[in-house]
Short mmCIF file of C-alpha atoms in Angstrom, two decimals:
data_model
loop_
_atom_site.label_atom_id
_atom_site.label_comp_id
_atom_site.label_asym_id
_atom_site.label_seq_id
_atom_site.Cartn_x
_atom_site.Cartn_y
_atom_site.Cartn_z
CA UNK A 1 -14.77 77.00 33.02
CA UNK A 2 -13.10 77.96 36.28
CA UNK A 3 -9.70 77.71 34.60
CA UNK A 4 -10.85 80.03 31.81
CA UNK A 5 -12.14 82.57 34.33
CA UNK A 6 -8.87 82.49 36.24
CA UNK A 7 -6.96 82.93 32.98
CA UNK A 8 -9.13 85.89 31.93
CA UNK A 9 -8.76 87.47 35.35
CA UNK A 10 -5.00 87.01 35.33
CA UNK A 11 -4.74 88.57 31.87
CA UNK A 12 -7.19 91.44 32.30
CA UNK A 13 -6.47 92.67 35.81
CA UNK A 14 -2.86 93.65 35.00
CA UNK A 15 -4.02 95.16 31.70
CA UNK A 16 -6.66 97.20 33.52
CA UNK A 17 -4.17 98.37 36.15
CA UNK A 18 -1.66 99.18 33.42
CA UNK A 19 -4.18 101.26 31.50
CA UNK A 20 -5.13 103.21 34.66
CA UNK A 21 -1.58 104.43 35.17
CA UNK A 22 -0.21 107.84 34.28
CA UNK A 23 3.01 107.53 32.34
CA UNK A 24 5.51 110.16 31.19
CA UNK A 25 5.47 110.49 27.39
CA UNK A 26 7.67 113.58 27.24
CA UNK A 27 10.00 115.36 29.65
CA UNK A 28 11.90 118.60 29.10
CA UNK A 29 13.98 120.71 31.52
CA UNK A 30 13.66 120.29 35.28
CA UNK A 31 10.89 117.81 36.09
CA UNK A 32 10.99 115.98 39.43
CA UNK A 33 8.84 113.27 40.93
CA UNK A 34 8.31 113.15 44.68
CA UNK A 35 7.25 109.60 45.34
CA UNK A 36 4.71 108.77 48.01
CA UNK A 37 7.61 106.97 49.73
CA UNK A 38 9.36 110.33 50.13
CA UNK A 39 12.00 109.72 47.44
CA UNK A 40 12.75 112.68 45.14
CA UNK A 41 13.85 111.68 41.62
CA UNK A 42 14.33 113.25 38.20
CA UNK A 43 11.41 112.31 35.92
CA UNK A 44 12.19 110.33 32.79
CA UNK A 45 10.17 109.18 29.80
CA UNK A 46 8.20 106.00 30.63
CA UNK A 47 8.23 106.68 34.38
CA UNK A 48 4.88 105.78 35.93
CA UNK A 49 3.04 107.82 38.54
CA UNK A 50 1.24 106.21 41.44
CA UNK A 51 -1.38 107.55 43.83
CA UNK A 52 0.27 110.00 46.22
CA UNK A 53 3.12 110.93 43.85
CA UNK A 54 3.79 114.59 42.99
CA UNK A 55 5.28 116.09 39.84
CA UNK A 56 7.15 119.36 40.26
CA UNK A 57 8.45 121.30 37.26
CA UNK A 58 11.09 124.03 37.36
CA UNK A 59 11.14 127.31 35.42
CA UNK A 60 12.32 125.44 32.28
CA UNK A 61 10.33 122.25 32.92
CA UNK A 62 7.57 120.71 30.84
CA UNK A 63 6.08 117.22 30.88
CA UNK A 64 3.38 115.26 29.12
CA UNK A 65 1.67 112.30 30.73
CA UNK A 66 -0.61 109.78 29.12
CA UNK A 67 -3.48 108.21 31.01
CA UNK A 68 -5.29 105.04 29.94
CA UNK A 69 -3.45 105.42 26.62
CA UNK A 70 -6.13 107.82 25.33
CA UNK A 71 -5.89 110.85 27.60
CA UNK A 72 -3.16 113.43 28.02
CA UNK A 73 -1.99 115.74 30.78
CA UNK A 74 0.42 118.60 29.91
CA UNK A 75 2.29 120.06 32.85
CA UNK A 76 3.80 123.51 32.30
CA UNK A 77 6.81 125.14 33.97
CA UNK A 78 6.77 126.07 37.68
CA UNK A 79 3.88 123.73 38.34
CA UNK A 80 3.05 121.31 41.14
CA UNK A 81 0.76 118.39 40.24
CA UNK A 82 -0.31 115.67 42.68
CA UNK A 83 -2.27 112.48 42.06
CA UNK A 84 -4.39 111.68 45.07
CA UNK A 85 -7.42 109.59 45.93
CA UNK A 86 -10.43 109.93 48.19
CA UNK A 87 -13.73 108.26 48.89
CA UNK A 88 -16.73 110.16 47.56
CA UNK A 89 -20.30 108.85 47.82
CA UNK A 90 -19.08 105.31 48.42
CA UNK A 91 -16.73 105.33 45.42
CA UNK A 92 -12.96 105.69 45.42
CA UNK A 93 -12.20 108.69 43.23
CA UNK A 94 -8.88 109.82 41.78
CA UNK A 95 -8.11 113.48 42.44
CA UNK A 96 -5.72 115.42 40.22
CA UNK A 97 -4.44 118.36 42.23
CA UNK A 98 -3.11 121.48 40.54
CA UNK A 99 -1.41 123.10 43.53
CA UNK A 100 0.45 125.79 41.59
CA UNK A 101 1.00 126.57 37.91
CA UNK A 102 -0.73 125.46 34.71
CA UNK A 103 -1.93 122.07 33.50
CA UNK A 104 -3.77 121.12 30.32
CA UNK A 105 -6.06 118.08 30.43
CA UNK A 106 -7.40 116.16 27.47
CA UNK A 107 -9.62 113.32 28.69
CA UNK A 108 -11.10 110.84 26.27
CA UNK A 109 -13.55 108.20 27.48
CA UNK A 110 -11.86 107.47 30.78
CA UNK A 111 -13.16 104.54 32.79
CA UNK A 112 -12.98 106.55 36.02
CA UNK A 113 -12.96 110.26 35.43
CA UNK A 114 -10.99 112.07 38.14
CA UNK A 115 -11.93 115.24 39.98
CA UNK A 116 -9.65 118.22 39.49
CA UNK A 117 -8.67 120.19 42.57
CA UNK A 118 -6.89 123.48 43.18
CA UNK A 119 -6.55 125.19 46.58
CA UNK A 120 -9.67 127.22 45.63
CA UNK A 121 -11.83 124.70 43.76
CA UNK A 122 -12.95 121.18 43.01
CA UNK A 123 -14.13 120.33 39.49
CA UNK A 124 -15.83 117.33 37.94
CA UNK A 125 -15.14 116.61 34.27
CA UNK A 126 -16.67 114.59 31.46
CA UNK A 127 -14.92 113.78 28.18
CA UNK A 128 -13.18 117.09 28.10
CA UNK A 129 -10.24 119.20 26.98
CA UNK A 130 -9.50 122.06 29.32
CA UNK A 131 -6.79 124.03 31.12
CA UNK A 132 -6.49 124.73 34.84
CA UNK A 133 -4.25 127.43 36.27
CA UNK A 134 -3.60 127.93 39.97
CA UNK A 135 -1.71 131.04 41.04
CA UNK A 136 0.33 132.01 44.08
CA UNK A 137 -2.58 133.93 45.59
CA UNK A 138 -4.59 130.67 45.57
CA UNK A 139 -7.03 131.69 42.85
CA UNK A 140 -7.89 129.36 39.99
CA UNK A 141 -8.72 129.79 36.31
CA UNK A 142 -10.56 127.16 34.25
CA UNK A 143 -10.79 127.38 30.48
CA UNK A 144 -12.69 124.69 28.55
CA UNK A 145 -11.71 123.87 24.95
CA UNK A 146 -14.19 121.06 24.53
CA UNK A 147 -16.76 119.19 26.63
CA UNK A 148 -17.89 120.33 30.05
CA UNK A 149 -16.41 121.00 33.48
CA UNK A 150 -18.43 121.59 36.67
CA UNK A 151 -16.40 123.91 38.93
CA UNK A 152 -17.38 124.07 42.60
CA UNK A 153 -16.23 126.48 45.27
CA UNK A 154 -17.79 127.55 48.58
CA UNK A 155 -20.93 125.54 47.85
CA UNK A 156 -21.57 127.14 44.44
CA UNK A 157 -21.38 125.16 41.20
CA UNK A 158 -20.69 126.64 37.76
CA UNK A 159 -20.89 124.41 34.70
CA UNK A 160 -18.57 125.44 31.88
CA UNK A 161 -19.00 124.22 28.33
CA UNK A 162 -16.88 124.62 25.17
CA UNK A 163 -15.05 127.96 24.91
CA UNK A 164 -16.06 129.12 28.36
CA UNK A 165 -13.92 130.06 31.33
CA UNK A 166 -14.25 131.08 34.97
CA UNK A 167 -12.02 132.60 37.63
CA UNK A 168 -12.29 131.55 41.27
CA UNK A 169 -10.51 133.53 44.01
CA UNK A 170 -9.56 131.38 47.01
CA UNK A 171 -12.30 131.27 49.66
CA UNK A 172 -14.88 132.78 47.29
CA UNK A 173 -17.63 131.56 44.99
CA UNK A 174 -16.79 131.18 41.28
CA UNK A 175 -17.00 134.45 39.33
CA UNK A 176 -19.14 135.02 36.24
CA UNK A 177 -18.55 132.65 33.34
CA UNK A 178 -16.90 134.31 30.35
CA UNK A 179 -16.44 133.39 26.71
CA UNK A 180 -12.96 132.54 25.53
CA UNK A 181 -11.35 132.31 22.15
CA UNK A 182 -9.21 129.19 22.26
CA UNK A 183 -5.55 130.05 21.81
CA UNK A 184 -6.00 133.66 22.85
CA UNK A 185 -5.99 133.22 26.64
CA UNK A 186 -2.93 134.77 28.30
CA UNK A 187 -2.29 132.19 31.02
CA UNK A 188 1.14 133.61 31.93
CA UNK A 189 -0.39 137.06 32.31
CA UNK A 190 -3.06 135.58 34.58
CA UNK A 191 -0.39 133.88 36.72
CA UNK A 192 1.52 137.18 36.92
CA UNK A 193 -1.69 138.86 38.07
CA UNK A 194 -1.85 136.35 40.93
CA UNK A 195 1.73 137.21 41.90
CA UNK A 196 0.87 140.94 41.77
CA UNK A 197 -2.15 140.37 44.04
CA UNK A 198 0.17 138.64 46.51
CA UNK A 199 2.70 141.49 46.39
CA UNK A 200 -0.02 144.07 47.02
CA UNK A 201 -1.07 142.54 50.34
CA UNK A 202 0.90 139.41 51.22
CA UNK A 203 -0.57 139.05 54.72
CA UNK A 204 -4.17 139.12 53.45
CA UNK A 205 -3.47 136.59 50.72
CA UNK A 206 -1.69 134.31 53.18
CA UNK A 207 -4.58 134.69 55.61
CA UNK A 208 -6.95 133.38 52.87
CA UNK A 209 -4.63 130.42 52.28
CA UNK A 210 -4.54 129.78 56.04
CA UNK A 211 -8.35 129.58 56.03
CA UNK A 212 -8.13 126.89 53.38
CA UNK A 213 -5.53 125.10 55.52
CA UNK A 214 -7.92 125.21 58.48
CA UNK A 215 -10.64 123.66 56.27
CA UNK A 216 -8.32 120.83 55.23
CA UNK A 217 -7.17 120.31 58.83
CA UNK A 218 -10.77 120.22 60.11
CA UNK A 219 -11.75 117.66 57.47
CA UNK A 220 -8.68 115.54 58.26
CA UNK A 221 -9.60 115.64 61.96
CA UNK A 222 -13.25 114.77 61.26
CA UNK A 223 -12.35 111.78 59.11
CA UNK A 224 -9.73 110.67 61.63
CA UNK A 225 -12.32 110.65 64.41
CA UNK A 226 -14.71 108.75 62.12
CA UNK A 227 -11.91 106.28 61.49
CA UNK A 228 -11.25 105.83 65.21
CA UNK A 229 -14.96 105.23 65.93
CA UNK A 230 -15.32 102.92 62.97
CA UNK A 231 -12.20 100.96 63.91
CA UNK A 232 -13.39 100.53 67.47
CA UNK A 233 -16.77 99.23 66.22
CA UNK A 234 -14.96 96.95 63.80
CA UNK A 235 -12.90 95.47 66.64
CA UNK A 236 -16.09 94.76 68.61
CA UNK A 237 -17.70 93.19 65.55
CA UNK A 238 -14.68 90.97 64.98
CA UNK A 239 -14.96 89.73 68.57
CA UNK A 240 -18.65 89.16 67.96
CA UNK A 241 -17.81 87.09 64.93
CA UNK A 242 -15.75 84.69 67.06
CA UNK A 243 -18.74 84.20 69.38
CA UNK A 244 -21.05 83.65 66.40
CA UNK A 245 -18.75 80.98 65.04
CA UNK A 246 -18.65 79.22 68.40
CA UNK A 247 -22.41 79.39 68.87
CA UNK A 248 -23.77 79.00 65.35
CA UNK A 249 -20.97 77.54 63.23
CA UNK A 250 -18.76 78.69 60.38
CA UNK A 251 -21.54 79.32 57.87
CA UNK A 252 -23.16 81.87 60.22
CA UNK A 253 -19.73 83.39 60.74
CA UNK A 254 -19.19 83.79 56.98
CA UNK A 255 -22.63 85.30 56.58
CA UNK A 256 -21.95 87.78 59.42
CA UNK A 257 -18.61 88.70 57.89
CA UNK A 258 -20.12 89.31 54.46
CA UNK A 259 -23.09 91.34 55.69
CA UNK A 260 -21.63 93.26 58.62
CA UNK A 261 -17.86 93.17 58.86
CA UNK A 262 -16.81 93.55 55.24
CA UNK A 263 -18.82 96.78 54.71
CA UNK A 264 -17.42 98.09 58.00
CA UNK A 265 -13.88 97.27 56.87
CA UNK A 266 -14.47 99.17 53.62
CA UNK A 267 -15.92 102.13 55.54
CA UNK A 268 -12.95 102.16 57.94
CA UNK A 269 -10.40 102.08 55.12
CA UNK A 270 -12.27 104.88 53.33
CA UNK A 271 -11.97 107.06 56.43
CA UNK A 272 -8.21 106.47 56.39
CA UNK A 273 -8.07 107.34 52.69
CA UNK A 274 -9.95 110.58 53.35
CA UNK A 275 -8.10 111.85 56.40
CA UNK A 276 -4.83 111.20 54.58
CA UNK A 277 -6.17 112.94 51.49
CA UNK A 278 -7.02 116.10 53.45
CA UNK A 279 -3.74 115.98 55.40
CA UNK A 280 -1.75 115.69 52.16
CA UNK A 281 -3.76 118.52 50.59
CA UNK A 282 -2.78 120.64 53.60
CA UNK A 283 0.85 119.55 53.22
CA UNK A 284 0.85 120.64 49.57
CA UNK A 285 -0.27 124.14 50.62
CA UNK A 286 2.47 124.25 53.20
CA UNK A 287 5.26 122.82 51.04
CA UNK A 288 4.62 124.60 47.76
CA UNK A 289 2.39 127.66 48.26
CA UNK A 290 3.65 128.90 51.63
CA UNK A 291 7.22 128.09 50.71
CA UNK A 292 7.05 130.15 47.47
CA UNK A 293 5.56 133.05 49.40
CA UNK A 294 8.29 132.85 52.05
CA UNK A 295 11.12 132.82 49.48
CA UNK A 296 9.71 135.92 47.78
CA UNK A 297 9.17 137.82 51.03
CA UNK A 298 12.34 136.82 52.88
CA UNK A 299 14.62 137.72 49.98
CA UNK A 300 12.74 140.91 49.08
CA UNK A 301 12.79 142.30 52.63
CA UNK A 302 16.10 140.86 53.85
CA UNK A 303 17.57 144.37 54.24
CA UNK A 304 14.31 145.83 55.54
CA UNK A 305 13.03 143.32 58.10
CA UNK A 306 11.23 145.99 60.14
CA UNK A 307 9.03 146.88 57.16
CA UNK A 308 5.40 146.54 58.34
CA UNK A 309 4.44 144.60 55.19
CA UNK A 310 7.05 141.98 56.05
CA UNK A 311 6.21 141.97 59.78
CA UNK A 312 2.52 141.43 59.04
CA UNK A 313 3.41 138.66 56.62
CA UNK A 314 5.62 136.97 59.23
CA UNK A 315 2.77 137.08 61.78
CA UNK A 316 0.48 135.33 59.27
CA UNK A 317 3.29 132.91 58.37
CA UNK A 318 3.60 131.86 62.02
CA UNK A 319 -0.20 131.54 62.30
CA UNK A 320 -0.23 129.25 59.28
CA UNK A 321 2.56 127.12 60.70
CA UNK A 322 0.89 126.89 64.11
CA UNK A 323 -2.25 125.48 62.50
CA UNK A 324 -0.17 123.16 60.34
CA UNK A 325 2.03 121.89 63.16
CA UNK A 326 -0.84 121.43 65.60
CA UNK A 327 -3.64 120.19 63.35
CA UNK A 328 -2.03 118.64 60.27
CA UNK A 329 1.29 117.14 61.38
CA UNK A 330 -0.43 114.48 63.57
CA UNK A 331 -1.80 112.95 60.34
CA UNK A 332 1.51 112.92 58.47
CA UNK A 333 4.33 110.39 58.41
CA UNK A 334 8.05 111.00 57.88
CA UNK A 335 7.89 109.80 54.25
CA UNK A 336 5.52 112.70 53.49
CA UNK A 337 8.24 115.23 54.33
CA UNK B 1 54.73 97.07 71.16
CA UNK B 2 56.17 99.96 69.15
CA UNK B 3 54.74 98.52 65.93
CA UNK B 4 51.33 98.13 67.58
CA UNK B 5 51.38 101.79 68.65
CA UNK B 6 52.27 102.87 65.15
CA UNK B 7 49.51 100.70 63.71
CA UNK B 8 47.02 102.39 66.04
CA UNK B 9 48.28 105.93 65.57
CA UNK B 10 48.57 105.92 61.77
CA UNK B 11 44.83 105.36 61.06
CA UNK B 12 43.86 107.93 63.72
CA UNK B 13 46.18 110.54 62.20
CA UNK B 14 44.94 109.61 58.72
CA UNK B 15 41.26 109.90 59.69
CA UNK B 16 41.72 113.19 61.51
CA UNK B 17 43.64 114.65 58.59
CA UNK B 18 40.82 113.53 56.23
CA UNK B 19 38.25 115.23 58.49
CA UNK B 20 40.40 118.32 58.51
CA UNK B 21 40.64 118.31 54.69
CA UNK B 22 36.83 117.91 54.40
CA UNK B 23 36.31 120.80 56.82
CA UNK B 24 38.73 123.01 54.94
CA UNK B 25 37.10 122.24 51.61
CA UNK B 26 33.62 122.85 53.07
CA UNK B 27 34.88 126.20 54.34
CA UNK B 28 36.39 127.05 50.94
CA UNK B 29 33.11 126.20 49.16
CA UNK B 30 31.10 128.31 51.61
CA UNK B 31 33.46 131.27 51.19
CA UNK B 32 33.46 131.01 47.39
CA UNK B 33 29.66 131.04 47.38
CA UNK B 34 29.55 134.14 49.55
CA UNK B 35 32.21 135.93 47.51
CA UNK B 36 30.23 135.21 44.32
CA UNK B 37 27.07 136.55 45.92
CA UNK B 38 28.94 139.66 47.08
CA UNK B 39 29.96 140.28 43.46
CA UNK B 40 26.31 139.97 42.42
CA UNK B 41 26.96 136.68 40.63
CA UNK B 42 24.36 133.95 41.07
CA UNK B 43 25.65 131.25 38.70
CA UNK B 44 28.17 129.72 41.11
CA UNK B 45 25.82 129.71 44.16
CA UNK B 46 23.07 128.16 42.01
CA UNK B 47 25.43 125.57 40.56
CA UNK B 48 26.67 124.64 44.03
CA UNK B 49 23.17 124.33 45.57
CA UNK B 50 21.55 120.90 45.62
CA UNK B 51 17.91 119.92 46.20
CA UNK B 52 16.17 119.24 48.50
CA UNK B 53 17.41 122.44 50.13
CA UNK B 54 16.63 124.10 53.44
CA UNK B 55 16.03 127.86 53.48
CA UNK B 56 15.31 129.04 57.02
CA UNK B 57 12.23 126.97 58.01
CA UNK B 58 11.38 125.92 54.44
CA UNK B 59 12.19 122.69 52.65
CA UNK B 60 12.71 123.52 48.98
CA UNK B 61 12.16 120.82 46.38
CA UNK B 62 13.09 122.39 43.03
CA UNK B 63 16.26 123.93 41.65
CA UNK B 64 14.09 126.72 40.24
CA UNK B 65 13.06 127.73 43.75
CA UNK B 66 16.68 127.64 44.88
CA UNK B 67 17.57 129.89 41.92
CA UNK B 68 14.82 132.27 43.08
CA UNK B 69 16.45 132.43 46.51
CA UNK B 70 19.88 133.42 45.11
CA UNK B 71 18.42 135.80 42.54
CA UNK B 72 16.24 137.37 45.24
CA UNK B 73 19.15 137.84 47.65
CA UNK B 74 21.33 139.42 44.96
CA UNK B 75 18.46 141.60 43.69
CA UNK B 76 17.87 142.85 47.25
CA UNK B 77 21.57 143.78 47.51
CA UNK B 78 22.32 141.36 50.34
CA UNK B 79 26.08 140.99 50.94
CA UNK B 80 28.46 139.77 53.61
CA UNK B 81 31.17 142.42 53.55
CA UNK B 82 34.55 141.29 54.93
CA UNK B 83 33.33 137.72 55.48
CA UNK B 84 34.94 135.70 58.25
CA UNK B 85 34.23 132.04 58.96
CA UNK B 86 33.28 132.03 62.63
CA UNK B 87 32.57 128.32 63.06
CA UNK B 88 32.62 125.02 61.22
CA UNK B 89 31.55 121.67 62.60
CA UNK B 90 29.82 118.46 61.51
CA UNK B 91 26.03 118.55 61.50
CA UNK B 92 24.57 116.75 64.54
CA UNK B 93 21.03 115.50 65.08
CA UNK B 94 19.84 118.56 67.06
CA UNK B 95 20.91 121.02 64.35
CA UNK B 96 17.46 120.97 62.73
CA UNK B 97 16.43 123.51 65.40
CA UNK B 98 18.90 126.04 63.95
CA UNK B 99 16.48 126.26 60.99
CA UNK B 100 13.13 125.55 62.67
CA UNK B 101 12.14 123.63 65.78
CA UNK B 102 9.51 121.47 64.18
CA UNK B 103 8.73 117.82 63.60
CA UNK B 104 9.08 118.17 59.84
CA UNK B 105 12.50 119.82 60.02
CA UNK B 106 13.66 117.17 62.49
CA UNK B 107 12.38 114.42 60.13
CA UNK B 108 14.07 116.11 57.19
CA UNK B 109 17.43 116.30 58.97
CA UNK B 110 17.11 112.71 60.15
CA UNK B 111 16.17 111.24 56.77
CA UNK B 112 17.56 113.58 54.12
CA UNK B 113 20.66 115.42 55.32
CA UNK B 114 23.47 113.00 54.44
CA UNK B 115 26.55 112.18 56.48
CA UNK B 116 29.65 114.28 55.76
CA UNK B 117 27.66 117.48 56.06
CA UNK B 118 29.19 120.47 57.85
CA UNK B 119 27.58 123.59 59.17
CA UNK B 120 29.56 126.70 58.40
CA UNK B 121 28.78 130.13 59.82
CA UNK B 122 30.12 133.22 58.13
CA UNK B 123 29.80 136.73 59.49
CA UNK B 124 30.52 140.06 57.90
CA UNK B 125 29.98 143.71 58.66
CA UNK B 126 26.46 143.75 57.23
CA UNK B 127 25.19 140.18 57.50
CA UNK B 128 25.62 136.59 58.57
CA UNK B 129 24.87 133.21 57.07
CA UNK B 130 24.63 129.64 58.24
CA UNK B 131 25.33 127.13 55.49
CA UNK B 132 25.10 123.34 55.29
CA UNK B 133 27.86 122.00 53.06
CA UNK B 134 27.96 118.36 52.01
CA UNK B 135 30.71 116.31 50.42
CA UNK B 136 29.12 113.82 48.06
CA UNK B 137 30.41 110.43 46.90
CA UNK B 138 32.31 112.03 44.03
CA UNK B 139 34.16 114.32 46.46
CA UNK B 140 32.22 117.34 45.23
CA UNK B 141 30.98 119.90 47.75
CA UNK B 142 27.40 121.16 47.66
CA UNK B 143 25.25 123.55 49.61
CA UNK B 144 22.17 121.88 51.18
CA UNK B 145 20.89 124.66 53.39
CA UNK B 146 21.07 128.38 54.00
CA UNK B 147 19.99 130.81 56.65
CA UNK B 148 20.79 134.41 55.80
CA UNK B 149 20.19 137.54 57.84
CA UNK B 150 21.28 141.13 57.59
CA UNK B 151 22.81 142.86 60.62
#
């Protein structure tokens, strides 16, 4: 019996892990993968994505990923997509981050449905086909083809069902739901609108993004402190366990480990997962959103550096980087860069 | 004794002449890029730019973003009129601070900027640039970083 169980475990665990992976089915144009190890490579068909990896497409890039062999993710041009993970209500949850650009999701009976995140929103999904767009000004657009998506921002939840959409400006509650005719939504036009908003008042838009950075940094700090406290308690408990073994024997030790230490170990590792998750979310704002803004502004005003629009932007740029360097960098490692 | 001296001198002369060739070619690449930009042509600068790429304090991951930099500079009318190479030297560990004094730029230089990379500064009447030029394993020369300012 034991042998059968071991055999089943050996067969099914790799199959389960395999089916949980995201794999490139199609790649066109410039599509890069930034591995969690820091390596930057050109994506190829059959490449597999792991937690912490990012996919970045260029202006001519397009990629399709399959997930659990039944679900599909379509990544458009000029898009940044990151697979992350965090602990939520005691469960480890995959997070699919749409940092910039447009991604279509078609989920079909996933074992663990991920949350979708943009700089402005977090969304929960259930058996759904939908599109998420995240623009340079940080705002997000959700359009549902089929199923339902619960979009949350600033403490307000909006549930979208088939042929409904919603816009969410960064730092604001979701707007009114609207009806959509599938196939008639002008996603490129919506992305251009985001760029126009940025051009109108770059400093204000960047200030909104900085607020989001502060939120991420605060959460990273909070979870890091929780981790430190939890780790210190865990160390004490481990010392306690040695005393228990000496005084009451190995059975009492095992019991203490199972009841007290193991849950504490899980809690401690979840804190690490979460502070890293928030730090990496902050890094994605810095690396992709701020960087795109800087390129546009620096090149546009290179002959007019005294222009007040550019000066105000540079002030905000430095503010953003001060927050990032002081409150986010302590949680990063060189491989993240 | 004479043979020993020759055996010592020949490799030194050979290595220094190699370094000099690499420097000259880095300088040529930098100048060609600037001359193309001055003519309003972006194809050559884009072709010669590799990723990851440093633009002032930013680390750029995609070729598309690098294309946006060159297109943006040309669209703005940025030129280096009468360009003169004012310095060329191998990149050293402290050079990250020429782009931004930050932990991430220092980490990037330490882990990503390869050996055989030279920093080339070019000045003109109306602007100046600092460029990082690398010679890769196939003896091709690529731009890995740019800092551009008008005067």
